[in-house]
Structures are given as C-alpha cells and as structure tokens.
PDB file of C-alpha atoms in Angstrom:
ATOM      1  CA  SER N   1      -5.335 -46.385  17.358  1.00  0.00           C
ATOM      2  CA  GLN N   2      -6.442 -45.539  20.856  1.00  0.00           C
ATOM      3  CA  THR N   3      -9.450 -46.263  22.948  1.00  0.00           C
ATOM      4  CA  ALA N   4     -11.156 -43.110  24.119  1.00  0.00           C
ATOM      5  CA  GLY N   5     -11.134 -42.651  27.853  1.00  0.00           C
ATOM      6  CA  TYR N   6     -14.098 -41.217  29.684  1.00  0.00           C
ATOM      7  CA  LYS N   7     -14.414 -40.041  33.233  1.00  0.00           C
ATOM      8  CA  GLN N   8     -17.624 -38.794  34.750  1.00  0.00           C
ATOM      9  CA  PHE N   9     -17.675 -36.146  37.483  1.00  0.00           C
ATOM     10  CA  THR N  10     -20.564 -35.299  39.784  1.00  0.00           C
ATOM     11  CA  LEU N  11     -21.528 -31.706  40.400  1.00  0.00           C
ATOM     12  CA  GLY N  12     -22.767 -31.309  43.962  1.00  0.00           C
ATOM     13  CA  ASP N  13     -24.012 -34.222  46.002  1.00  0.00           C
ATOM     14  CA  ALA N  14     -24.558 -37.646  44.464  1.00  0.00           C
ATOM     15  CA  GLY N  15     -27.998 -37.755  42.935  1.00  0.00           C
ATOM     16  CA  SER N  16     -28.131 -33.970  42.602  1.00  0.00           C
ATOM     17  CA  SER N  17     -30.099 -32.611  39.665  1.00  0.00           C
ATOM     18  CA  SER N  18     -27.892 -29.500  39.295  1.00  0.00           C
ATOM     19  CA  LYS N  19     -27.549 -28.171  35.754  1.00  0.00           C
ATOM     20  CA  ILE N  20     -24.596 -26.165  34.464  1.00  0.00           C
ATOM     21  CA  PHE N  21     -25.466 -22.835  32.792  1.00  0.00           C
ATOM     22  CA  SER N  22     -22.041 -21.210  32.457  1.00  0.00           C
ATOM     23  CA  LEU N  23     -18.379 -22.204  32.411  1.00  0.00           C
ATOM     24  CA  TYR N  24     -15.277 -20.084  32.908  1.00  0.00           C
ATOM     25  CA  LYS N  25     -11.591 -21.029  32.789  1.00  0.00           C
ATOM     26  CA  ALA N  26      -9.694 -18.859  35.265  1.00  0.00           C
ATOM     27  CA  ARG N  27      -6.127 -17.654  34.837  1.00  0.00           C
ATOM     28  CA  ASP N  28      -4.962 -19.959  37.643  1.00  0.00           C
ATOM     29  CA  GLY N  29      -6.218 -23.022  35.726  1.00  0.00           C
ATOM     30  CA  TYR N  30      -9.362 -23.733  37.705  1.00  0.00           C
ATOM     31  CA  LEU N  31     -12.602 -24.258  35.847  1.00  0.00           C
ATOM     32  CA  TYR N  32     -15.632 -22.506  37.341  1.00  0.00           C
ATOM     33  CA  ALA N  33     -19.116 -23.850  36.704  1.00  0.00           C
ATOM     34  CA  GLY N  34     -22.212 -21.758  37.215  1.00  0.00           C
ATOM     35  CA  SER N  35     -25.112 -24.042  38.008  1.00  0.00           C
ATOM     36  CA  SER N  36     -28.693 -24.111  39.175  1.00  0.00           C
ATOM     37  CA  ASP N  37     -27.194 -24.798  42.600  1.00  0.00           C
ATOM     38  CA  GLY N  38     -24.600 -21.970  42.740  1.00  0.00           C
ATOM     39  CA  LEU N  39     -20.943 -21.603  41.764  1.00  0.00           C
ATOM     40  CA  TYR N  40     -18.497 -24.501  41.743  1.00  0.00           C
ATOM     41  CA  ARG N  41     -14.710 -24.595  41.274  1.00  0.00           C
ATOM     42  CA  PHE N  42     -13.252 -27.648  39.531  1.00  0.00           C
ATOM     43  CA  ASP N  43      -9.588 -28.597  39.979  1.00  0.00           C
ATOM     44  CA  GLY N  44      -9.594 -31.510  37.517  1.00  0.00           C
ATOM     45  CA  LYS N  45     -10.679 -34.014  40.133  1.00  0.00           C
ATOM     46  CA  VAL N  46     -13.317 -32.506  42.420  1.00  0.00           C
ATOM     47  CA  PHE N  47     -16.029 -29.843  42.206  1.00  0.00           C
ATOM     48  CA  LYS N  48     -16.044 -27.561  45.264  1.00  0.00           C
ATOM     49  CA  LYS N  49     -19.050 -25.343  45.922  1.00  0.00           C
ATOM     50  CA  MET N  50     -18.092 -21.719  46.555  1.00  0.00           C
ATOM     51  CA  PRO N  51     -19.954 -20.525  49.674  1.00  0.00           C
ATOM     52  CA  PHE N  52     -21.339 -17.102  50.494  1.00  0.00           C
ATOM     53  CA  ALA N  53     -19.564 -15.120  53.194  1.00  0.00           C
ATOM     54  CA  ASP N  54     -22.860 -14.080  54.795  1.00  0.00           C
ATOM     55  CA  ASN N  55     -24.813 -17.345  54.560  1.00  0.00           C
ATOM     56  CA  ASN N  56     -26.878 -16.173  51.581  1.00  0.00           C
ATOM     57  CA  VAL N  57     -28.253 -18.883  49.361  1.00  0.00           C
ATOM     58  CA  ALA N  58     -27.250 -18.696  45.713  1.00  0.00           C
ATOM     59  CA  ASP N  59     -29.731 -18.923  42.933  1.00  0.00           C
ATOM     60  CA  THR N  60     -28.832 -20.052  39.416  1.00  0.00           C
ATOM     61  CA  VAL N  61     -25.436 -18.746  38.242  1.00  0.00           C
ATOM     62  CA  THR N  62     -25.692 -17.581  34.631  1.00  0.00           C
ATOM     63  CA  ALA N  63     -22.436 -15.620  34.094  1.00  0.00           C
ATOM     64  CA  ILE N  64     -18.870 -15.671  35.438  1.00  0.00           C
ATOM     65  CA  HIS N  65     -16.007 -13.252  34.752  1.00  0.00           C
ATOM     66  CA  GLN N  66     -12.509 -12.590  36.067  1.00  0.00           C
ATOM     67  CA  ASP N  67     -11.513  -8.942  35.687  1.00  0.00           C
ATOM     68  CA  ASN N  68      -8.048  -7.537  34.969  1.00  0.00           C
ATOM     69  CA  LYS N  69      -7.342  -7.238  38.700  1.00  0.00           C
ATOM     70  CA  GLY N  70      -8.155 -10.926  39.240  1.00  0.00           C
ATOM     71  CA  SER N  71     -11.517 -10.411  40.951  1.00  0.00           C
ATOM     72  CA  PHE N  72     -14.329 -12.812  40.084  1.00  0.00           C
ATOM     73  CA  TRP N  73     -17.763 -11.463  39.224  1.00  0.00           C
ATOM     74  CA  VAL N  74     -20.773 -13.761  39.269  1.00  0.00           C
ATOM     75  CA  GLY N  75     -24.164 -13.014  37.708  1.00  0.00           C
ATOM     76  CA  PHE N  76     -27.380 -14.752  38.637  1.00  0.00           C
ATOM     77  CA  GLN N  77     -30.732 -15.616  37.077  1.00  0.00           C
ATOM     78  CA  SER N  78     -32.369 -13.166  39.503  1.00  0.00           C
ATOM     79  CA  GLY N  79     -30.218 -10.231  38.333  1.00  0.00           C
ATOM     80  CA  ASN N  80     -28.133 -10.262  41.501  1.00  0.00           C
ATOM     81  CA  ILE N  81     -24.386  -9.775  41.158  1.00  0.00           C
ATOM     82  CA  ALA N  82     -21.742 -11.132  43.512  1.00  0.00           C
ATOM     83  CA  ILE N  83     -18.002 -10.731  43.799  1.00  0.00           C
ATOM     84  CA  MET N  84     -15.726 -13.444  45.151  1.00  0.00           C
ATOM     85  CA  ASP N  85     -13.192 -12.579  47.850  1.00  0.00           C
ATOM     86  CA  LYS N  86     -11.047 -15.169  49.610  1.00  0.00           C
ATOM     87  CA  ASN N  87     -13.053 -17.979  47.979  1.00  0.00           C
ATOM     88  CA  LYS N  88     -16.353 -16.650  49.349  1.00  0.00           C
ATOM     89  CA  LEU N  89     -19.099 -14.891  47.438  1.00  0.00           C
ATOM     90  CA  ALA N  90     -20.774 -11.680  48.544  1.00  0.00           C
ATOM     91  CA  TYR N  91     -23.661  -9.940  46.828  1.00  0.00           C
ATOM     92  CA  ILE N  92     -23.007  -6.330  45.883  1.00  0.00           C
ATOM     93  CA  TYR N  93     -25.570  -3.616  46.573  1.00  0.00           C
ATOM     94  CA  PRO N  94     -24.934  -0.469  44.525  1.00  0.00           C
ATOM     95  CA  GLU N  95     -26.965   2.631  45.430  1.00  0.00           C
ATOM     96  CA  GLU N  96     -28.920   2.399  42.191  1.00  0.00           C
ATOM     97  CA  GLY N  97     -29.810  -1.250  42.797  1.00  0.00           C
ATOM     98  CA  THR N  98     -29.002  -4.259  40.679  1.00  0.00           C
ATOM     99  CA  PRO N  99     -30.733  -5.553  37.548  1.00  0.00           C
ATOM    100  CA  LYS N 100     -33.994  -7.442  37.916  1.00  0.00           C
ATOM    101  CA  LYS N 101     -33.394  -9.681  34.879  1.00  0.00           C
ATOM    102  CA  LYS N 102     -30.946 -12.510  34.235  1.00  0.00           C
ATOM    103  CA  ILE N 103     -27.268 -11.570  33.904  1.00  0.00           C
ATOM    104  CA  THR N 104     -26.030 -13.064  30.623  1.00  0.00           C
ATOM    105  CA  CYS N 105     -22.359 -12.049  30.565  1.00  0.00           C
ATOM    106  CA  PHE N 106     -19.654  -9.612  31.623  1.00  0.00           C
ATOM    107  CA  ALA N 107     -16.890  -7.731  29.805  1.00  0.00           C
ATOM    108  CA  GLU N 108     -14.262  -5.197  30.810  1.00  0.00           C
ATOM    109  CA  ASP N 109     -13.173  -2.221  28.717  1.00  0.00           C
ATOM    110  CA  LYS N 110      -9.630  -0.852  28.503  1.00  0.00           C
ATOM    111  CA  ASN N 111     -10.413   1.722  31.217  1.00  0.00           C
ATOM    112  CA  GLY N 112     -11.346  -1.001  33.713  1.00  0.00           C
ATOM    113  CA  ASN N 113     -15.101  -0.426  33.575  1.00  0.00           C
ATOM    114  CA  LEU N 114     -17.070  -3.631  34.099  1.00  0.00           C
ATOM    115  CA  TRP N 115     -19.958  -4.107  31.637  1.00  0.00           C
ATOM    116  CA  ILE N 116     -22.901  -6.352  32.482  1.00  0.00           C
ATOM    117  CA  ALA N 117     -25.368  -7.726  29.919  1.00  0.00           C
ATOM    118  CA  THR N 118     -28.906  -8.699  30.836  1.00  0.00           C
ATOM    119  CA  ALA N 119     -31.746 -10.621  29.255  1.00  0.00           C
ATOM    120  CA  GLY N 120     -34.354  -7.890  29.107  1.00  0.00           C
ATOM    121  CA  GLU N 121     -32.941  -4.709  30.662  1.00  0.00           C
ATOM    122  CA  GLY N 122     -30.054  -3.861  28.329  1.00  0.00           C
ATOM    123  CA  ILE N 123     -26.501  -3.231  29.498  1.00  0.00           C
ATOM    124  CA  TYR N 124     -25.179  -1.934  32.803  1.00  0.00           C
ATOM    125  CA  TYR N 125     -21.653  -0.797  33.546  1.00  0.00           C
ATOM    126  CA  PHE N 126     -19.692   0.077  36.660  1.00  0.00           C
ATOM    127  CA  LYS N 127     -17.692   3.252  36.558  1.00  0.00           C
ATOM    128  CA  GLY N 128     -16.024   3.796  39.891  1.00  0.00           C
ATOM    129  CA  LYS N 129     -18.545   2.440  42.371  1.00  0.00           C
ATOM    130  CA  ARG N 130     -21.635   3.497  40.492  1.00  0.00           C
ATOM    131  CA  LEU N 131     -23.843   1.386  38.221  1.00  0.00           C
ATOM    132  CA  TYR N 132     -25.151   2.952  34.978  1.00  0.00           C
ATOM    133  CA  LEU N 133     -27.755   1.614  32.519  1.00  0.00           C
ATOM    134  CA  ILE N 134     -27.707   1.670  28.728  1.00  0.00           C
ATOM    135  CA  ASN N 135     -31.076   0.874  27.156  1.00  0.00           C
ATOM    136  CA  GLU N 136     -33.292   2.052  24.290  1.00  0.00           C
ATOM    137  CA  ASN N 137     -33.059   5.649  25.572  1.00  0.00           C
ATOM    138  CA  GLU N 138     -29.402   5.658  24.487  1.00  0.00           C
ATOM    139  CA  GLY N 139     -30.188   3.865  21.212  1.00  0.00           C
ATOM    140  CA  LEU N 140     -29.724   0.206  22.160  1.00  0.00           C
ATOM    141  CA  GLY N 141     -31.778  -1.689  19.562  1.00  0.00           C
ATOM    142  CA  ASP N 142     -32.874  -4.505  21.866  1.00  0.00           C
ATOM    143  CA  LEU N 143     -32.794  -5.107  25.614  1.00  0.00           C
ATOM    144  CA  ASN N 144     -31.934  -8.815  25.289  1.00  0.00           C
ATOM    145  CA  VAL N 145     -28.135  -8.834  25.240  1.00  0.00           C
ATOM    146  CA  HIS N 146     -26.538 -12.266  24.884  1.00  0.00           C
ATOM    147  CA  ALA N 147     -22.811 -11.532  24.565  1.00  0.00           C
ATOM    148  CA  LEU N 148     -20.322  -8.726  25.128  1.00  0.00           C
ATOM    149  CA  ALA N 149     -16.797  -8.332  23.764  1.00  0.00           C
ATOM    150  CA  ALA N 150     -14.237  -5.591  24.277  1.00  0.00           C
ATOM    151  CA  SER N 151     -12.605  -4.240  21.122  1.00  0.00           C
ATOM    152  CA  ALA N 152      -9.012  -3.055  20.861  1.00  0.00           C
ATOM    153  CA  SER N 153     -10.263   0.534  20.512  1.00  0.00           C
ATOM    154  CA  GLY N 154     -12.027   0.332  23.888  1.00  0.00           C
ATOM    155  CA  ASP N 155     -15.556  -0.105  22.607  1.00  0.00           C
ATOM    156  CA  ILE N 156     -17.873  -2.795  23.932  1.00  0.00           C
ATOM    157  CA  ILE N 157     -19.588  -4.830  21.245  1.00  0.00           C
ATOM    158  CA  ALA N 158     -22.971  -6.196  22.297  1.00  0.00           C
ATOM    159  CA  ALA N 159     -24.849  -9.010  20.558  1.00  0.00           C
ATOM    160  CA  THR N 160     -28.594  -8.504  20.896  1.00  0.00           C
ATOM    161  CA  ASP N 161     -31.719 -10.117  19.447  1.00  0.00           C
ATOM    162  CA  ASN N 162     -31.869  -7.148  17.069  1.00  0.00           C
ATOM    163  CA  GLY N 163     -28.240  -7.152  15.870  1.00  0.00           C
ATOM    164  CA  ILE N 164     -24.908  -5.773  17.027  1.00  0.00           C
ATOM    165  CA  ALA N 165     -24.486  -2.587  19.054  1.00  0.00           C
ATOM    166  CA  ILE N 166     -21.187  -0.795  19.626  1.00  0.00           C
ATOM    167  CA  CYS N 167     -21.125   1.004  22.963  1.00  0.00           C
ATOM    168  CA  HIS N 168     -18.646   3.295  24.658  1.00  0.00           C
ATOM    169  CA  ILE N 169     -18.345   5.987  27.274  1.00  0.00           C
ATOM    170  CA  SER N 170     -16.982   9.316  26.122  1.00  0.00           C
ATOM    171  CA  GLU N 171     -16.426  11.980  28.799  1.00  0.00           C
ATOM    172  CA  ASN N 172     -19.147  10.477  31.012  1.00  0.00           C
ATOM    173  CA  LYS N 173     -21.560  10.305  28.062  1.00  0.00           C
ATOM    174  CA  LYS N 174     -23.030   6.941  27.050  1.00  0.00           C
ATOM    175  CA  GLU N 175     -22.963   6.327  23.297  1.00  0.00           C
ATOM    176  CA  VAL N 176     -24.426   3.468  21.238  1.00  0.00           C
TER     177      VAL N 176
END
C-alpha cells in the first residue's frame, strides 16, 4: 500500500481569500483558474496572475475557453469578456455591447463561431466581429444557460433551467 501525498498551493498572496469559480486545462498543459481575484495560470508549482494589458482590474472570472485558433476567452461575473494576447488580458468592446449578466461558459461551432452562455440573458455568439443574441424571441426556453456543447453536426446544445435547447445558424438565421 501507499501513503497518499498531499501538497497545498496558494492562489494569490498568502492569506488571500480568493475563491476559484472555473478551471480550464489548456492544450499546452497549463491549468487556468478563474477566481474572485482574476485569472491565474498554474504550471504545476506556482500560480501566476494574468495581468490586463491596459491596467484594468479584473472582476470574478466565471468562464474560460481556448478556441480552435489557440486564443483564450475569459468571461466575468459582470458580463464582460476578455481575450488573452501575449499573456495579457484585454476586454473586448463589440459595437452591440457585451452581456450584463454573468458569463457561464463558451463553446465553438464547426464554423468557428464563438458561443457565449449567460446566467439570465440567454446565448450570444460571435460571427465575424459582430455579437448576436439568442433569447426567448428565437424560442430559447430559459435565459439561464449553464453549459454549452458543440455537436458533430455543428449544432450548439445548451443546458438551461428549463431543459435542453439545440441552436444553430442557418444562412444568417438563428434557429432554436
């Protein structure tokens, strides 16, 4: 038999009360932790806080995603969205604005569109550089979306408080 080994790691400064809300294992092996204090990268030994390029202060990170091109997307409790470039975060500001509710997760469809789930506004997606909303007007049964998954057929499957919704874009038309 073996004795179990334990090692404790500190997120942030010693004595910090940071709480982890999301975890993501990147393709390069790093583990990213979204916390009440921002985004951290863990290399197996040390947590390193990922800074903002423009000295913005992060709020609680609630979702992390690496897209097919290798870019990291970060969602926040406030509804803000950031992208990481050269190990620095930068908020994005689409013309239509960003969500006002918590980002719960991301997914990417086979056409490279990034889908963004929220807790209370439904689902957004990027097509090109524009942000579009799918809500009850398109037939989404509930605006609280907790998880997204891309199917092999290209659909996005959304888990809501009111069941499962299958979403896709067909010739620039949103369908649920």
